[in-house]
């Protein structure tokens, strides 16, 4: 850390004085002042008064596991970073991380004891005032239904495409259509900023619009000699709508037979399992493919594989992102890939951020990969140039 951040303060809660002393030395090297507490209430009192930029909490077995400190930090509206120092198995630490996130705390990825300086420096890079990788969060106004209706009428909803690569050839093999709102005043809005506001009717309208735009883009690519599979996300509400079958069939046939994959997001709201299975089966019999998105974190994943005509599994990014750090996550990815091979279906690893993951993913049996580390979502016009590159997977991640 540079001199401008030398006044950064960290509070450490840990029963082990040796761990605290070691951490203090390492933090001092990074320009961070440290104060040590052994009791949760003393820590919280200090946090309220001093508002440190970092709180490090040691997790351990015994009466003082310190997990309760996360709730106290949330109650006092602590807004700094929280780092867990784990003396327990990684699975337990991950649960504690998710608890902190659910409470609204800004959790860093936990560190195993004994801590290494390189890992600690990586975690604390976020304390650098100049190292922020993201622009400050913008304030997005509350949208009204009229705003969304205008977005439909004025064609403000557009598509970007997340590239998907085949591991065996390392070539672009398909794209996933992702909707964006090109707001005339605010700028480009991500799906999470407006999709939750759609009514059921607007959701169905959006599905029809996305299907129309994506098929039109795919037709232009084919005329340019680029043949790719096209993935579209469908909600449980979409899947339970029998009219979806006729709509998709008509658009698909008009497109000339572009390989079309409908991604089902697993959800507890898919209450009518039989109707959902019927629609998926009719789509499959029409020559379309069905994919299970975010596999491993949804509901009744294995039973859905048994009941639905699945062509593809997409392993959730939460497992892929920690492939090198967590042997349990690596084991889960390997097991899902093996399951896919045994079932004769594609296995797509989502959320690839590091090219170093490609070798183990291929070894495990994953067939396709996608993620921001390989290529970010692109406008339709940028897809053909990417497909024309000799080794687009390597170039996209460089």
Coordinates of C-alpha atoms in Angstrom, one line a residue:
X1 CA 0.0 0.0 0.0
X2 CA 1.2 3.5 -0.6
X3 CA 1.7 6.3 1.9
X4 CA -1.7 7.8 1.3
X5 CA -3.4 4.7 2.8
X6 CA -1.1 4.3 5.8
X7 CA -3.8 5.4 8.2
X8 CA -6.0 2.5 7.2
X9 CA -7.3 0.7 10.4
X10 CA -8.1 -2.9 10.8
X11 CA -9.8 -4.6 13.8
X12 CA -9.0 -8.3 14.4
X13 CA -11.1 -10.6 16.5
X14 CA -9.3 -13.8 17.3
X15 CA -8.6 -15.9 20.5
X16 CA -5.1 -16.9 19.2
X17 CA -2.6 -14.2 20.2
X18 CA 0.0 -15.7 17.9
X19 CA -2.3 -15.4 14.9
X20 CA -3.1 -11.8 15.8
X21 CA 0.6 -11.0 16.2
X22 CA 1.5 -12.6 12.8
X23 CA -1.4 -10.8 11.1
X24 CA -0.3 -7.5 12.7
X25 CA 3.2 -7.8 11.2
X26 CA 1.8 -8.7 7.8
X27 CA -0.7 -5.8 7.9
X28 CA 2.0 -3.3 8.9
X29 CA 3.9 -4.3 5.8
X30 CA 0.9 -3.4 3.8
X31 CA 0.5 -0.1 5.6
X32 CA -2.5 -1.0 7.8
X33 CA -2.7 -0.2 11.6
X34 CA -4.2 -3.1 13.6
X35 CA -6.1 -3.3 16.9
X36 CA -6.7 -6.7 18.4
X37 CA -9.8 -7.9 20.3
X38 CA -10.6 -11.2 22.0
X39 CA -14.2 -10.5 22.8
X40 CA -17.0 -9.8 20.3
X41 CA -18.6 -7.0 22.4
X42 CA -15.2 -5.2 22.7
X43 CA -14.8 -5.5 19.0
X44 CA -18.2 -4.0 18.2
X45 CA -17.6 -1.1 20.6
X46 CA -14.4 -0.3 18.8
X47 CA -16.0 -0.6 15.4
X48 CA -18.8 1.8 16.4
X49 CA -16.3 4.4 17.6
X50 CA -13.4 4.0 15.1
X51 CA -15.2 2.7 11.9
X52 CA -12.2 0.7 10.6
X53 CA -11.9 -0.1 6.9
X54 CA -11.4 -3.8 7.7
X55 CA -12.6 -6.3 10.3
X56 CA -10.9 -9.6 10.4
X57 CA -12.6 -12.4 12.3
X58 CA -11.1 -15.7 13.3
X59 CA -13.3 -18.8 12.9
X60 CA -12.5 -21.7 15.1
X61 CA -14.1 -24.7 16.9
X62 CA -15.3 -24.2 20.5
X63 CA -17.5 -21.9 22.5
X64 CA -16.2 -18.8 20.8
X65 CA -16.7 -19.5 17.1
X66 CA -17.2 -15.7 16.5
X67 CA -19.8 -16.2 13.8
X68 CA -22.2 -14.1 16.0
X69 CA -19.9 -11.1 15.3
X70 CA -21.3 -11.0 11.8
X71 CA -24.8 -10.3 13.1
X72 CA -23.5 -7.6 15.4
X73 CA -21.6 -5.9 12.6
X74 CA -24.7 -5.9 10.5
X75 CA -26.8 -4.5 13.4
X76 CA -24.3 -1.6 13.8
X77 CA -24.4 -0.9 10.1
X78 CA -20.7 -1.6 9.5
X79 CA -19.9 -0.7 5.9
X80 CA -16.2 -1.7 5.7
X81 CA -14.7 -5.0 4.5
X82 CA -15.0 -8.2 6.5
X83 CA -12.3 -10.9 6.2
X84 CA -12.7 -14.3 7.8
X85 CA -9.6 -16.1 9.1
X86 CA -10.5 -19.7 8.8
X87 CA -9.3 -22.4 11.2
X88 CA -12.1 -24.7 10.1
X89 CA -12.8 -26.6 6.9
X90 CA -13.5 -24.6 3.8
X91 CA -17.2 -25.6 3.6
X92 CA -17.9 -24.1 7.0
X93 CA -16.1 -20.9 6.1
X94 CA -18.1 -20.6 2.9
X95 CA -21.3 -20.9 4.9
X96 CA -20.1 -18.1 7.2
X97 CA -19.3 -16.0 4.1
X98 CA -22.7 -16.4 2.7
X99 CA -24.3 -15.6 6.1
X100 CA -22.3 -12.3 6.1
X101 CA -23.4 -11.5 2.5
X102 CA -27.0 -12.2 3.4
X103 CA -26.7 -9.7 6.3
X104 CA -25.5 -7.1 3.9
X105 CA -21.8 -7.1 4.9
X106 CA -19.1 -6.6 2.3
X107 CA -17.4 -10.0 2.6
X108 CA -13.9 -10.8 1.2
X109 CA -12.9 -14.3 0.3
X110 CA -11.8 -16.0 3.5
X111 CA -8.2 -16.9 4.3
X112 CA -7.0 -20.2 5.7
X113 CA -4.6 -20.2 8.7
X114 CA -1.7 -19.8 8.6
X115 CA -2.0 -16.8 6.3
X116 CA 0.5 -16.1 3.6
X117 CA 1.5 -12.5 2.8
X118 CA 0.8 -12.9 -0.9
X119 CA -2.7 -14.0 -0.3
X120 CA -3.3 -11.4 2.3
X121 CA -2.0 -8.7 0.0
X122 CA -4.4 -9.9 -2.7
X123 CA -7.4 -9.8 -0.4
X124 CA -6.5 -6.3 0.9
X125 CA -6.0 -4.8 -2.5
X126 CA -9.5 -3.5 -2.2
X127 CA -8.3 -1.1 0.6
X128 CA -6.2 0.8 -1.9
X129 CA -8.0 4.1 -2.7
X130 CA -7.0 3.9 -6.4
X131 CA -7.5 0.2 -7.0
X132 CA -11.3 0.1 -7.4
X133 CA -12.1 -1.8 -10.6
X134 CA -15.6 -0.6 -10.8
X135 CA -17.2 2.8 -11.1
X136 CA -19.2 4.1 -8.2
X137 CA -22.6 2.6 -8.0
X138 CA -25.1 4.9 -9.8
X139 CA -28.4 5.8 -8.4
X140 CA -31.1 4.2 -10.6
X141 CA -34.6 5.8 -10.2
X142 CA -37.6 3.7 -9.5
X143 CA -39.3 2.8 -12.8
X144 CA -43.0 2.9 -13.4
X145 CA -44.9 0.6 -15.6
X146 CA -45.2 3.4 -18.1
X147 CA -41.4 3.5 -18.4
X148 CA -41.3 -0.2 -19.2
X149 CA -44.1 0.1 -21.7
X150 CA -42.2 2.9 -23.4
X151 CA -39.1 0.8 -23.5
X152 CA -41.1 -1.9 -25.5
X153 CA -42.7 0.7 -27.8
X154 CA -39.5 2.6 -28.6
X155 CA -37.3 -0.5 -29.0
X156 CA -35.1 0.5 -26.1
X157 CA -34.6 -3.2 -25.1
X158 CA -31.7 -4.6 -27.0
X159 CA -29.6 -7.8 -27.0
X160 CA -25.9 -8.5 -26.2
X161 CA -24.5 -12.0 -26.7
X162 CA -22.3 -13.9 -24.2
X163 CA -19.8 -16.0 -26.3
X164 CA -19.6 -19.7 -25.6
X165 CA -16.5 -21.7 -26.6
X166 CA -16.0 -25.4 -27.3
X167 CA -13.1 -26.7 -25.3
X168 CA -12.0 -29.4 -27.8
X169 CA -11.5 -27.0 -30.6
X170 CA -11.2 -23.7 -28.6
X171 CA -13.5 -22.1 -31.2
X172 CA -16.6 -20.0 -30.7
X173 CA -19.5 -22.5 -30.9
X174 CA -22.5 -20.5 -29.6
X175 CA -23.9 -17.4 -27.9
X176 CA -26.3 -16.7 -25.1
X177 CA -28.7 -13.8 -25.6
X178 CA -28.8 -11.3 -22.8
X179 CA -31.2 -8.4 -22.7
X180 CA -30.2 -4.8 -22.0
X181 CA -32.2 -1.6 -21.6
X182 CA -30.7 1.3 -23.5
X183 CA -32.4 3.9 -21.4
X184 CA -32.4 7.4 -23.2
X185 CA -31.5 9.3 -20.0
X186 CA -29.6 6.8 -17.7
X187 CA -27.7 4.8 -20.3
X188 CA -27.3 1.0 -20.5
X189 CA -29.0 -0.9 -17.8
X190 CA -28.3 -4.5 -16.8
X191 CA -31.1 -7.1 -16.5
X192 CA -31.1 -7.1 -12.7
X193 CA -32.0 -3.4 -12.7
X194 CA -35.3 -3.8 -14.5
X195 CA -36.3 -7.5 -15.0
X196 CA -37.7 -7.9 -11.5
X197 CA -40.1 -5.0 -12.2
X198 CA -41.8 -6.7 -15.2
X199 CA -45.3 -7.9 -14.7
X200 CA -46.2 -11.5 -15.9
X201 CA -47.6 -10.1 -19.1
X202 CA -44.6 -7.9 -19.7
X203 CA -42.4 -10.9 -19.0
X204 CA -44.1 -12.9 -21.7
X205 CA -43.9 -9.9 -24.1
X206 CA -40.2 -9.7 -23.4
X207 CA -39.7 -13.4 -24.2
X208 CA -41.4 -12.9 -27.6
X209 CA -39.3 -9.8 -28.3
X210 CA -36.0 -11.5 -27.4
X211 CA -36.9 -14.5 -29.5
X212 CA -37.6 -12.2 -32.5
X213 CA -34.5 -10.1 -32.1
X214 CA -32.2 -13.1 -31.5
X215 CA -33.5 -15.1 -34.5
X216 CA -33.1 -12.0 -36.7
X217 CA -29.4 -11.6 -35.6
X218 CA -28.8 -15.3 -36.1
X219 CA -30.1 -15.1 -39.6
X220 CA -27.7 -12.3 -40.4
X221 CA -24.8 -14.3 -39.0
X222 CA -25.7 -17.3 -41.2
X223 CA -25.8 -15.1 -44.3
X224 CA -22.3 -14.0 -43.3
X225 CA -21.2 -17.7 -43.1
X226 CA -21.3 -17.8 -39.3
X227 CA -23.3 -20.8 -37.8
X228 CA -23.6 -20.8 -34.1
X229 CA -26.0 -22.2 -31.5
X230 CA -28.2 -19.7 -29.8
X231 CA -29.3 -19.9 -26.2
X232 CA -32.2 -18.1 -24.7
X233 CA -33.2 -17.9 -21.0
X234 CA -36.8 -18.9 -20.2
X235 CA -38.5 -18.4 -16.9
X236 CA -40.7 -20.9 -15.1
X237 CA -43.7 -18.7 -16.2
X238 CA -42.5 -19.0 -19.8
X239 CA -42.1 -22.8 -19.5
X240 CA -45.6 -23.2 -18.0
X241 CA -47.2 -21.3 -20.9
X242 CA -48.3 -23.8 -23.6
X243 CA -48.4 -21.0 -26.2
X244 CA -44.6 -20.9 -25.9
X245 CA -44.3 -24.1 -28.0
X246 CA -46.1 -22.7 -31.0
X247 CA -44.3 -19.3 -30.8
X248 CA -40.8 -20.9 -30.6
X249 CA -41.6 -23.4 -33.3
X250 CA -42.7 -20.7 -35.7
X251 CA -39.7 -18.4 -35.0
X252 CA -37.3 -21.3 -35.2
X253 CA -38.6 -22.7 -38.5
X254 CA -38.6 -19.2 -40.0
X255 CA -34.9 -18.8 -39.0
X256 CA -33.9 -21.7 -41.1
X257 CA -33.1 -24.1 -38.3
X258 CA -30.6 -22.3 -36.1
X259 CA -29.6 -24.6 -33.2
X260 CA -31.7 -23.2 -30.4
X261 CA -31.2 -23.9 -26.8
X262 CA -33.8 -22.9 -24.2
X263 CA -32.2 -22.4 -20.7
X264 CA -34.4 -23.2 -17.8
X265 CA -33.5 -21.4 -14.6
X266 CA -34.3 -23.8 -11.8
X267 CA -36.8 -22.3 -9.4
X268 CA -39.2 -23.2 -6.7
X269 CA -42.0 -21.4 -8.6
X270 CA -42.1 -24.3 -11.1
X271 CA -44.9 -25.9 -9.1
X272 CA -46.7 -27.5 -12.1
X273 CA -44.0 -30.1 -12.8
X274 CA -46.1 -32.1 -15.2
X275 CA -47.1 -29.1 -17.4
X276 CA -43.4 -27.9 -17.4
X277 CA -42.3 -31.4 -18.5
X278 CA -45.0 -31.4 -21.2
X279 CA -43.8 -28.1 -22.7
X280 CA -40.2 -29.1 -22.5
X281 CA -40.9 -32.5 -24.2
X282 CA -42.9 -30.8 -27.0
X283 CA -40.0 -28.4 -27.6
X284 CA -37.6 -31.3 -27.7
X285 CA -39.8 -33.2 -30.1
X286 CA -39.8 -30.1 -32.3
X287 CA -36.0 -30.3 -32.6
X288 CA -35.2 -27.7 -30.0
X289 CA -32.8 -28.3 -27.0
X290 CA -33.4 -27.7 -23.3
X291 CA -30.6 -26.7 -20.9
X292 CA -30.6 -26.5 -17.1
X293 CA -29.0 -23.3 -16.0
X294 CA -27.1 -22.7 -12.7
X295 CA -27.0 -26.5 -12.1
X296 CA -26.2 -27.4 -8.6
X297 CA -27.8 -24.4 -6.8
X298 CA -31.4 -24.8 -7.8
X299 CA -34.2 -27.1 -6.7
X300 CA -34.4 -30.9 -7.3
X301 CA -31.7 -30.8 -9.9
X302 CA -31.3 -34.6 -10.2
X303 CA -35.1 -35.2 -10.4
X304 CA -35.4 -32.6 -13.1
X305 CA -32.7 -34.4 -15.1
X306 CA -34.7 -37.6 -14.8
X307 CA -38.0 -36.0 -15.9
X308 CA -37.0 -33.5 -18.5
X309 CA -35.4 -34.1 -21.9
X310 CA -32.2 -32.2 -21.1
X311 CA -29.5 -31.7 -23.7
X312 CA -27.2 -29.5 -21.6
X313 CA -26.1 -28.7 -18.1
X314 CA -24.6 -25.4 -17.1
X315 CA -22.4 -25.6 -13.9
X316 CA -23.0 -22.6 -11.7
X317 CA -20.2 -20.0 -11.6
X318 CA -20.0 -20.3 -7.8
X319 CA -18.3 -23.7 -8.2
X320 CA -16.2 -22.8 -11.3
X321 CA -14.8 -19.5 -9.8
X322 CA -13.1 -21.3 -6.9
X323 CA -11.9 -24.3 -8.9
X324 CA -8.2 -23.8 -7.9
X325 CA -8.9 -22.7 -4.3
X326 CA -11.3 -25.2 -3.1
X327 CA -10.9 -29.0 -3.6
X328 CA -14.6 -29.5 -2.8
X329 CA -15.7 -27.1 -5.6
X330 CA -13.3 -28.9 -7.9
X331 CA -14.8 -32.2 -6.9
X332 CA -18.3 -31.0 -7.6
X333 CA -17.4 -29.7 -11.0
X334 CA -15.7 -33.0 -11.8
X335 CA -18.7 -35.0 -10.6
X336 CA -21.2 -32.9 -12.7
X337 CA -19.0 -33.3 -15.8
X338 CA -18.9 -37.1 -15.2
X339 CA -22.7 -37.1 -14.8
X340 CA -23.0 -35.2 -18.1
X341 CA -20.8 -37.7 -19.9
X342 CA -22.8 -40.6 -18.6
X343 CA -26.0 -39.0 -19.7
X344 CA -24.6 -38.1 -23.1
X345 CA -25.2 -34.3 -22.7
X346 CA -23.1 -31.2 -23.0
X347 CA -21.6 -29.7 -19.8
X348 CA -21.0 -25.9 -19.9
X349 CA -18.8 -24.3 -17.2
X350 CA -20.1 -20.8 -16.5
X351 CA -18.2 -17.9 -14.9
X352 CA -14.7 -18.7 -16.2
X353 CA -12.5 -15.8 -15.1
X354 CA -9.1 -17.3 -15.4
X355 CA -7.6 -19.2 -18.4
X356 CA -5.8 -21.5 -16.0
X357 CA -9.2 -23.1 -15.3
X358 CA -9.5 -24.4 -18.9
X359 CA -7.1 -27.3 -18.5
X360 CA -8.8 -28.9 -15.4
X361 CA -12.2 -28.2 -16.9
X362 CA -11.3 -30.1 -20.0
X363 CA -9.7 -32.9 -18.0
X364 CA -12.9 -33.2 -15.9
X365 CA -15.0 -33.6 -19.1
X366 CA -16.6 -30.2 -19.5
X367 CA -17.4 -29.6 -23.1
X368 CA -18.0 -25.9 -23.3
X369 CA -17.0 -22.7 -21.3
X370 CA -18.1 -19.2 -21.0
X371 CA -17.4 -16.2 -18.7
X372 CA -16.1 -12.7 -18.6
X373 CA -12.5 -13.9 -18.4
X374 CA -12.9 -15.3 -21.9
X375 CA -15.2 -12.7 -23.5
X376 CA -17.7 -10.2 -22.3
X377 CA -21.2 -10.0 -23.8
X378 CA -21.0 -8.4 -27.2
X379 CA -23.4 -6.6 -29.6
X380 CA -24.6 -8.7 -32.5
X381 CA -22.2 -7.0 -35.0
X382 CA -19.1 -8.1 -33.0
X383 CA -20.0 -11.8 -33.0
X384 CA -18.9 -12.7 -36.6
X385 CA -15.4 -11.2 -36.2
X386 CA -14.9 -13.2 -33.0
X387 CA -16.0 -16.3 -34.8
X388 CA -13.5 -15.7 -37.6
X389 CA -10.5 -15.7 -35.4
X390 CA -8.1 -18.6 -35.6
X391 CA -8.0 -19.2 -31.8
X392 CA -10.7 -16.9 -30.4
X393 CA -10.8 -18.6 -26.9
X394 CA -7.1 -17.7 -26.3
X395 CA -7.4 -14.2 -27.8
X396 CA -10.6 -13.4 -25.9
X397 CA -9.0 -14.1 -22.6
X398 CA -5.7 -12.4 -23.3

